[in-house]
Amino acid sequence: MAFATPDQYAEMLDRAKAGGFAYPAFNVSSSQTINAVLQGLQEAGSDGILQVTTGGADYFAGHTIKNRAVGALAMADYVKRVAQSYDITVAVHTDHCPKDALDSFLLPILAASEEQFQATGAPIFHSHMWDGSAVPLDENIEIAKGLLPRTKNIGSILEIEVGVVGGEEDGVAHEGSNDALYTTVADVAQAVEALGLGENGRYISALTFGNVHGVYKPGGVKLRPELLGEIQEGIAAQFGTGPKPLDLVFHGGSGSTDEEIATAVANGVIKMNIDTDTQYAFTRAVAGYMLSNYDGVLKVDGEVGNKKQYDPRAWGKVAETAMAARVVEATKQLGSAGKSQR
């Protein structure tokens, strides 16, 4: 079955950590981008994660309606159905839910998942992100503490963010001092004191080490992935655990070097979010197609154009294949290529 069970998703994350690799998590906003991700994962022989933000969910529901909870649930239903034809295992995740979107996004989706779990024994989404990076740390952790039992009870995993990822993602923007872009051991210790280390429910942590959402060239942002190792060591020493007690997520990775990615993965990153690069791959292919087939996609000088060229399926397949190629590249960077459990 290509759509992971809760146990299979947990096994995916465990395999990544034990094997020293990470899974790519791709933001999607349409059936075309879902198909592109599945195509790329299949070609790479990699399992993976498809995720949706509040803005992406708004778009799934219809850009004039913007019922984000409905859009997210439709996304999960679509992935579950079409993934059955692929020889890889995939999971679905709700991404970046800030405080002001809890009531319109995460909480109604979680309630629907609880209802489905009662009926079938499986949640709708495999994991959910609470993005408390814009509120004080105490409040961030308190909200996470309230969500964790609910995700635990349905076999889902909670993702939290401790620190601030700079830049902007789907309307969620963070500005501030450079110091705020680097999580400290004390910040994480406060979260662990409240949430535990898995005994109260599994969670994965997006710690910040200079990350910025959006577009930047290599060297344009000062990443310190070695900080993740220092935090892992600090938490292990403080709480008396084995090495790398935290399951980590890498946000804002566009433009990162292979070395930076490898260092982050070596320090416990098991999930890396990818959005900007795949957006560009998709749209660049559309632009190239339209420029190359100008006379066919437009009715120029009274001509009729070429229906086979302006058929959305024609340029859609080109865009999906280009985006799929970027998906394959990501799986190779993270080491998940060829490691599908199917």
Steps between C-alpha positions, in 0.01 A plus 500: 500500500658828388319715758681439828332367810591682824741217584659519155550875535665456839717229345596734217627758746679237707668357189618845396656572836663159527620511140635855505270644235192724486169504318407791277166662585352680200241776523221445248210721396327317213443157350775581249760566769391186688543296183843656442618405849372145465666470159832619639488275806415202281788576264738536795379191682447714808225525757400854589261750653249729330391800703263793476510848653204722584543681167533176308188366671313821412590440136396133508155606622464758221678833504173693531370283786815448709358237734841379608388210718292359214785559257749315718266205547444486123876498447542204735216311333651555156847387607361189669307403187757562228800378700363146481641476147858574608766269638612733777364587846382854567363694794304826522568790737344837580771767497551836675186573698547828689287594799248704301429200274444239770122538493473496120766241418663269752222457756216409259733267308605336827134461600422334165799271549380403849160414356655287226730330751198396706343348190802343329796498739703732275536879493461711185840670525812330629638814664412861572714807553421758765707806413538694822810686391315833493382483861701500825671169571290431810179535298646301210576207731170523687301469177720210388441332836125518438528359147740214573252268680252544215751405232627211715148360545445467125844373406616828347820693567527866601757731345607806696730791425736625770664816368419720203549418132546830320335606177143423396304186422140523373432823684678401823787749527763540769725797548735562787856499620749248370524350849138384471597282203710270720331268751677451833539190719303682770207555260489130411544388860193703595301321229627157610411572863140559393459246219735220600705298256231282348337352808215754477464471124744518213600837363759628257674833541585774253797671663648805335861546404480804274229363271300733277191416297498611138773550243866566566826410334754269664691708753223760522388367837728397786393147588652327801385135471768401751280677758256208473772264621581729790134509602468121473804459725371756748158334529655152526722616785225687683240223478729198512408350164697332225639695203272714283182481713313747277331433166569815297352682200683734260292801390608776261757293312485654150849589386669280762820330395534123489744525791255700713224250431727205577608657830140563601403141419802365690378697804154342506290662224259237371262729306584792273234733361524587131275756332672794329720285275215278380275802441766649275561172315128472423448861390825525306390205289163664432669824397738315268218307341291812438790692347597207278141441384386861477310461172332184620375615839377841379263581216737743329391720208164332467639147490350219706804387693576135566256326732749224574746762625266713709329199656597536871606138501771574245682766702395337828693182422808708416475690828438187707798323347727799568383518860542122533864538397553744789331249731749233389788740566373564852482129582860461388614797710329358808598139441147355479527400131485123454396439860124456460356242739269374225 
